[in-house]
Amino acid sequence: MTESGLSPRLSIVTLGVANVAKAKAFYEALGWRPSSASQEQIIFFQLSGVVLALFDRNHLADDATVAPAGDGFRAVTLAHNVGSEAEVDAALAHAERFGARIVKPASKVFWGGYSGYFADPDGHLWEVAFNPFVSFDEAGRLVLPGPVA
């Protein structure tokens, strides 16, 4: 815990989905396995250092006490970093095989890496990226360079 009471940590990303069973099937088709903590109305996937949850969009909006409307750009993307350009291409092709829509084919990007985007069946945007300026730890978690001095 920090003095402010908010440690720099992200524990769970919850995606509001139109159909929990359909969303679960999509992520399982990608090769991800739900946690035994999952229930019919909420599915949990243990990712590298964070949990991805799938929950009914309307129920999620009710829980946050906000309107569920809005199908346009949500100003949020999720990123899946890999170790090479070839892995980006393979990951995008894999996602597309199981129902993802390729939003932006992989290409060299302005910041020196290589990335593309797919949308899951509910339109959540995933960037698949190779960033030559970062590395991964032994658990496969992304490691950024240290803080600015």
PDB file of C-alpha atoms in Angstrom:
ATOM      1  CA  MET A   1       0.000   0.000   0.000  1.00  0.00           C
ATOM      2  CA  THR A   2       1.231   3.491  -0.757  1.00  0.00           C
ATOM      3  CA  GLU A   3       0.620   6.697   1.181  1.00  0.00           C
ATOM      4  CA  SER A   4      -2.252   7.470  -1.161  1.00  0.00           C
ATOM      5  CA  GLY A   5      -3.752   4.044  -0.459  1.00  0.00           C
ATOM      6  CA  LEU A   6      -3.594   2.997  -4.094  1.00  0.00           C
ATOM      7  CA  SER A   7      -0.695   0.747  -5.023  1.00  0.00           C
ATOM      8  CA  PRO A   8       0.396   0.747  -8.683  1.00  0.00           C
ATOM      9  CA  ARG A   9      -1.265  -2.561  -9.545  1.00  0.00           C
ATOM     10  CA  LEU A  10      -3.864  -3.929 -11.942  1.00  0.00           C
ATOM     11  CA  SER A  11      -5.531  -7.085 -10.662  1.00  0.00           C
ATOM     12  CA  ILE A  12      -8.519  -7.817 -12.904  1.00  0.00           C
ATOM     13  CA  VAL A  13      -9.690  -6.573 -16.292  1.00  0.00           C
ATOM     14  CA  THR A  14     -13.415  -7.285 -16.690  1.00  0.00           C
ATOM     15  CA  LEU A  15     -14.901  -7.230 -20.165  1.00  0.00           C
ATOM     16  CA  GLY A  16     -18.615  -6.591 -20.456  1.00  0.00           C
ATOM     17  CA  VAL A  17     -19.894  -9.082 -23.031  1.00  0.00           C
ATOM     18  CA  ALA A  18     -23.218  -9.682 -24.781  1.00  0.00           C
ATOM     19  CA  ASN A  19     -23.188 -13.441 -24.163  1.00  0.00           C
ATOM     20  CA  VAL A  20     -20.942 -14.907 -21.450  1.00  0.00           C
ATOM     21  CA  ALA A  21     -21.023 -18.467 -22.839  1.00  0.00           C
ATOM     22  CA  LYS A  22     -20.146 -17.302 -26.368  1.00  0.00           C
ATOM     23  CA  ALA A  23     -17.308 -15.081 -25.073  1.00  0.00           C
ATOM     24  CA  LYS A  24     -16.008 -17.946 -22.933  1.00  0.00           C
ATOM     25  CA  ALA A  25     -15.998 -20.242 -25.967  1.00  0.00           C
ATOM     26  CA  PHE A  26     -14.008 -17.685 -27.982  1.00  0.00           C
ATOM     27  CA  TYR A  27     -11.265 -17.319 -25.354  1.00  0.00           C
ATOM     28  CA  GLU A  28     -11.172 -21.075 -24.787  1.00  0.00           C
ATOM     29  CA  ALA A  29     -10.718 -21.519 -28.548  1.00  0.00           C
ATOM     30  CA  LEU A  30      -7.644 -19.284 -28.265  1.00  0.00           C
ATOM     31  CA  GLY A  31      -6.256 -21.890 -25.874  1.00  0.00           C
ATOM     32  CA  TRP A  32      -7.007 -20.147 -22.575  1.00  0.00           C
ATOM     33  CA  ARG A  33      -8.472 -22.181 -19.715  1.00  0.00           C
ATOM     34  CA  PRO A  34     -11.041 -20.779 -17.266  1.00  0.00           C
ATOM     35  CA  SER A  35     -10.295 -20.832 -13.558  1.00  0.00           C
ATOM     36  CA  SER A  36     -12.284 -23.132 -11.292  1.00  0.00           C
ATOM     37  CA  ALA A  37     -13.411 -19.899  -9.578  1.00  0.00           C
ATOM     38  CA  SER A  38     -15.563 -19.233 -12.670  1.00  0.00           C
ATOM     39  CA  GLN A  39     -19.335 -19.463 -12.449  1.00  0.00           C
ATOM     40  CA  GLU A  40     -22.030 -19.491 -15.128  1.00  0.00           C
ATOM     41  CA  GLN A  41     -22.432 -15.696 -14.953  1.00  0.00           C
ATOM     42  CA  ILE A  42     -18.723 -14.753 -14.688  1.00  0.00           C
ATOM     43  CA  ILE A  43     -15.675 -16.413 -16.190  1.00  0.00           C
ATOM     44  CA  PHE A  44     -12.100 -15.877 -14.965  1.00  0.00           C
ATOM     45  CA  PHE A  45      -8.888 -16.530 -16.892  1.00  0.00           C
ATOM     46  CA  GLN A  46      -5.550 -16.349 -15.073  1.00  0.00           C
ATOM     47  CA  LEU A  47      -3.205 -14.459 -17.372  1.00  0.00           C
ATOM     48  CA  SER A  48       0.394 -13.505 -16.757  1.00  0.00           C
ATOM     49  CA  GLY A  49       0.147 -11.290 -13.673  1.00  0.00           C
ATOM     50  CA  VAL A  50      -3.484 -10.240 -14.150  1.00  0.00           C
ATOM     51  CA  VAL A  51      -6.927 -11.858 -14.334  1.00  0.00           C
ATOM     52  CA  LEU A  52      -9.288 -11.433 -17.278  1.00  0.00           C
ATOM     53  CA  ALA A  53     -12.976 -11.682 -16.363  1.00  0.00           C
ATOM     54  CA  LEU A  54     -15.975 -11.980 -18.690  1.00  0.00           C
ATOM     55  CA  PHE A  55     -19.283 -10.668 -17.312  1.00  0.00           C
ATOM     56  CA  ASP A  56     -22.616  -9.752 -18.875  1.00  0.00           C
ATOM     57  CA  ARG A  57     -22.352  -6.183 -20.218  1.00  0.00           C
ATOM     58  CA  ASN A  58     -25.682  -5.019 -18.761  1.00  0.00           C
ATOM     59  CA  HIS A  59     -24.951  -6.534 -15.349  1.00  0.00           C
ATOM     60  CA  LEU A  60     -21.495  -4.942 -15.362  1.00  0.00           C
ATOM     61  CA  ALA A  61     -23.017  -1.544 -16.138  1.00  0.00           C
ATOM     62  CA  ASP A  62     -25.587  -2.047 -13.357  1.00  0.00           C
ATOM     63  CA  ASP A  63     -22.800  -2.958 -10.927  1.00  0.00           C
ATOM     64  CA  ALA A  64     -20.926   0.246 -11.777  1.00  0.00           C
ATOM     65  CA  THR A  65     -24.203   2.233 -11.792  1.00  0.00           C
ATOM     66  CA  VAL A  66     -23.648   3.514 -15.350  1.00  0.00           C
ATOM     67  CA  ALA A  67     -25.651   3.199 -18.581  1.00  0.00           C
ATOM     68  CA  PRO A  68     -24.732   0.160 -20.708  1.00  0.00           C
ATOM     69  CA  ALA A  69     -25.180   2.037 -24.004  1.00  0.00           C
ATOM     70  CA  GLY A  70     -22.231   2.700 -26.270  1.00  0.00           C
ATOM     71  CA  ASP A  71     -20.877   0.398 -28.929  1.00  0.00           C
ATOM     72  CA  GLY A  72     -18.268   2.708 -30.454  1.00  0.00           C
ATOM     73  CA  PHE A  73     -14.631   3.116 -29.554  1.00  0.00           C
ATOM     74  CA  ARG A  74     -14.264   2.637 -25.817  1.00  0.00           C
ATOM     75  CA  ALA A  75     -10.895   4.435 -25.586  1.00  0.00           C
ATOM     76  CA  VAL A  76      -9.343   1.245 -24.187  1.00  0.00           C
ATOM     77  CA  THR A  77      -7.310  -1.481 -25.831  1.00  0.00           C
ATOM     78  CA  LEU A  78      -5.817  -4.614 -24.350  1.00  0.00           C
ATOM     79  CA  ALA A  79      -2.308  -5.607 -25.377  1.00  0.00           C
ATOM     80  CA  HIS A  80      -0.710  -9.001 -25.852  1.00  0.00           C
ATOM     81  CA  ASN A  81       3.037  -8.633 -26.315  1.00  0.00           C
ATOM     82  CA  VAL A  82       5.133 -11.324 -27.960  1.00  0.00           C
ATOM     83  CA  GLY A  83       8.802 -11.877 -28.702  1.00  0.00           C
ATOM     84  CA  SER A  84       8.989 -11.406 -32.475  1.00  0.00           C
ATOM     85  CA  GLU A  85       7.243 -10.094 -35.570  1.00  0.00           C
ATOM     86  CA  ALA A  86       6.524 -13.681 -36.646  1.00  0.00           C
ATOM     87  CA  GLU A  87       4.750 -14.290 -33.322  1.00  0.00           C
ATOM     88  CA  VAL A  88       2.556 -11.233 -33.945  1.00  0.00           C
ATOM     89  CA  ASP A  89       1.506 -12.635 -37.325  1.00  0.00           C
ATOM     90  CA  ALA A  90       0.875 -16.090 -35.848  1.00  0.00           C
ATOM     91  CA  ALA A  91      -1.157 -14.732 -32.910  1.00  0.00           C
ATOM     92  CA  LEU A  92      -3.368 -12.605 -35.164  1.00  0.00           C
ATOM     93  CA  ALA A  93      -3.969 -15.546 -37.497  1.00  0.00           C
ATOM     94  CA  HIS A  94      -4.794 -17.768 -34.508  1.00  0.00           C
ATOM     95  CA  ALA A  95      -7.320 -15.272 -33.125  1.00  0.00           C
ATOM     96  CA  GLU A  96      -8.912 -14.833 -36.562  1.00  0.00           C
ATOM     97  CA  ARG A  97      -9.285 -18.621 -36.966  1.00  0.00           C
ATOM     98  CA  PHE A  98     -11.462 -18.668 -33.850  1.00  0.00           C
ATOM     99  CA  GLY A  99     -13.740 -15.755 -34.657  1.00  0.00           C
ATOM    100  CA  ALA A 100     -11.748 -12.577 -34.075  1.00  0.00           C
ATOM    101  CA  ARG A 101     -12.032  -9.822 -36.661  1.00  0.00           C
ATOM    102  CA  ILE A 102      -8.716  -8.342 -37.773  1.00  0.00           C
ATOM    103  CA  VAL A 103      -9.112  -4.584 -37.331  1.00  0.00           C
ATOM    104  CA  LYS A 104      -5.581  -3.598 -38.353  1.00  0.00           C
ATOM    105  CA  PRO A 105      -3.246  -6.063 -40.049  1.00  0.00           C
ATOM    106  CA  ALA A 106       0.216  -6.260 -38.514  1.00  0.00           C
ATOM    107  CA  SER A 107       2.734  -3.724 -39.720  1.00  0.00           C
ATOM    108  CA  LYS A 108       5.787  -1.776 -38.630  1.00  0.00           C
ATOM    109  CA  VAL A 109       4.679   1.051 -36.328  1.00  0.00           C
ATOM    110  CA  PHE A 110       5.962   4.564 -35.651  1.00  0.00           C
ATOM    111  CA  TRP A 111       7.456   3.709 -32.241  1.00  0.00           C
ATOM    112  CA  GLY A 112       9.804   1.084 -33.699  1.00  0.00           C
ATOM    113  CA  GLY A 113       7.829  -2.078 -33.121  1.00  0.00           C
ATOM    114  CA  TYR A 114       5.436  -4.251 -35.077  1.00  0.00           C
ATOM    115  CA  SER A 115       1.767  -4.683 -34.226  1.00  0.00           C
ATOM    116  CA  GLY A 116      -1.769  -5.347 -35.380  1.00  0.00           C
ATOM    117  CA  TYR A 117      -5.221  -5.333 -33.803  1.00  0.00           C
ATOM    118  CA  PHE A 118      -8.093  -7.786 -33.584  1.00  0.00           C
ATOM    119  CA  ALA A 119     -11.566  -7.403 -32.120  1.00  0.00           C
ATOM    120  CA  ASP A 120     -13.083 -10.200 -30.058  1.00  0.00           C
ATOM    121  CA  PRO A 121     -16.737 -11.159 -30.738  1.00  0.00           C
ATOM    122  CA  ASP A 122     -17.920  -8.268 -28.506  1.00  0.00           C
ATOM    123  CA  GLY A 123     -15.690  -5.714 -30.225  1.00  0.00           C
ATOM    124  CA  HIS A 124     -13.040  -5.451 -27.482  1.00  0.00           C
ATOM    125  CA  LEU A 125      -9.811  -4.402 -29.159  1.00  0.00           C
ATOM    126  CA  TRP A 126      -6.649  -6.442 -28.605  1.00  0.00           C
ATOM    127  CA  GLU A 127      -3.301  -5.227 -29.874  1.00  0.00           C
ATOM    128  CA  VAL A 128      -0.750  -7.956 -30.567  1.00  0.00           C
ATOM    129  CA  ALA A 129       2.674  -6.352 -30.505  1.00  0.00           C
ATOM    130  CA  PHE A 130       6.378  -6.988 -30.700  1.00  0.00           C
ATOM    131  CA  ASN A 131       8.282  -4.231 -28.904  1.00  0.00           C
ATOM    132  CA  PRO A 132      12.065  -4.521 -29.318  1.00  0.00           C
ATOM    133  CA  PHE A 133      12.617  -2.146 -26.386  1.00  0.00           C
ATOM    134  CA  VAL A 134      11.152  -4.348 -23.638  1.00  0.00           C
ATOM    135  CA  SER A 135      11.802  -7.841 -22.360  1.00  0.00           C
ATOM    136  CA  PHE A 136      10.000 -10.611 -20.492  1.00  0.00           C
ATOM    137  CA  ASP A 137      10.811 -12.076 -17.085  1.00  0.00           C
ATOM    138  CA  GLU A 138      11.086 -15.825 -16.419  1.00  0.00           C
ATOM    139  CA  ALA A 139       7.296 -15.989 -15.878  1.00  0.00           C
ATOM    140  CA  GLY A 140       6.617 -14.396 -19.270  1.00  0.00           C
ATOM    141  CA  ARG A 141       5.563 -11.025 -17.829  1.00  0.00           C
ATOM    142  CA  LEU A 142       6.474  -7.842 -19.670  1.00  0.00           C
ATOM    143  CA  VAL A 143       9.353  -5.915 -18.069  1.00  0.00           C
ATOM    144  CA  LEU A 144       9.640  -2.200 -18.765  1.00  0.00           C
ATOM    145  CA  PRO A 145      12.865  -0.225 -18.376  1.00  0.00           C
ATOM    146  CA  GLY A 146      13.276   1.270 -14.881  1.00  0.00           C
ATOM    147  CA  PRO A 147      11.868   4.653 -13.791  1.00  0.00           C
ATOM    148  CA  VAL A 148      13.278   7.884 -15.174  1.00  0.00           C
ATOM    149  CA  ALA A 149      16.049   9.144 -12.879  1.00  0.00           C
TER     150      ALA A 149
END
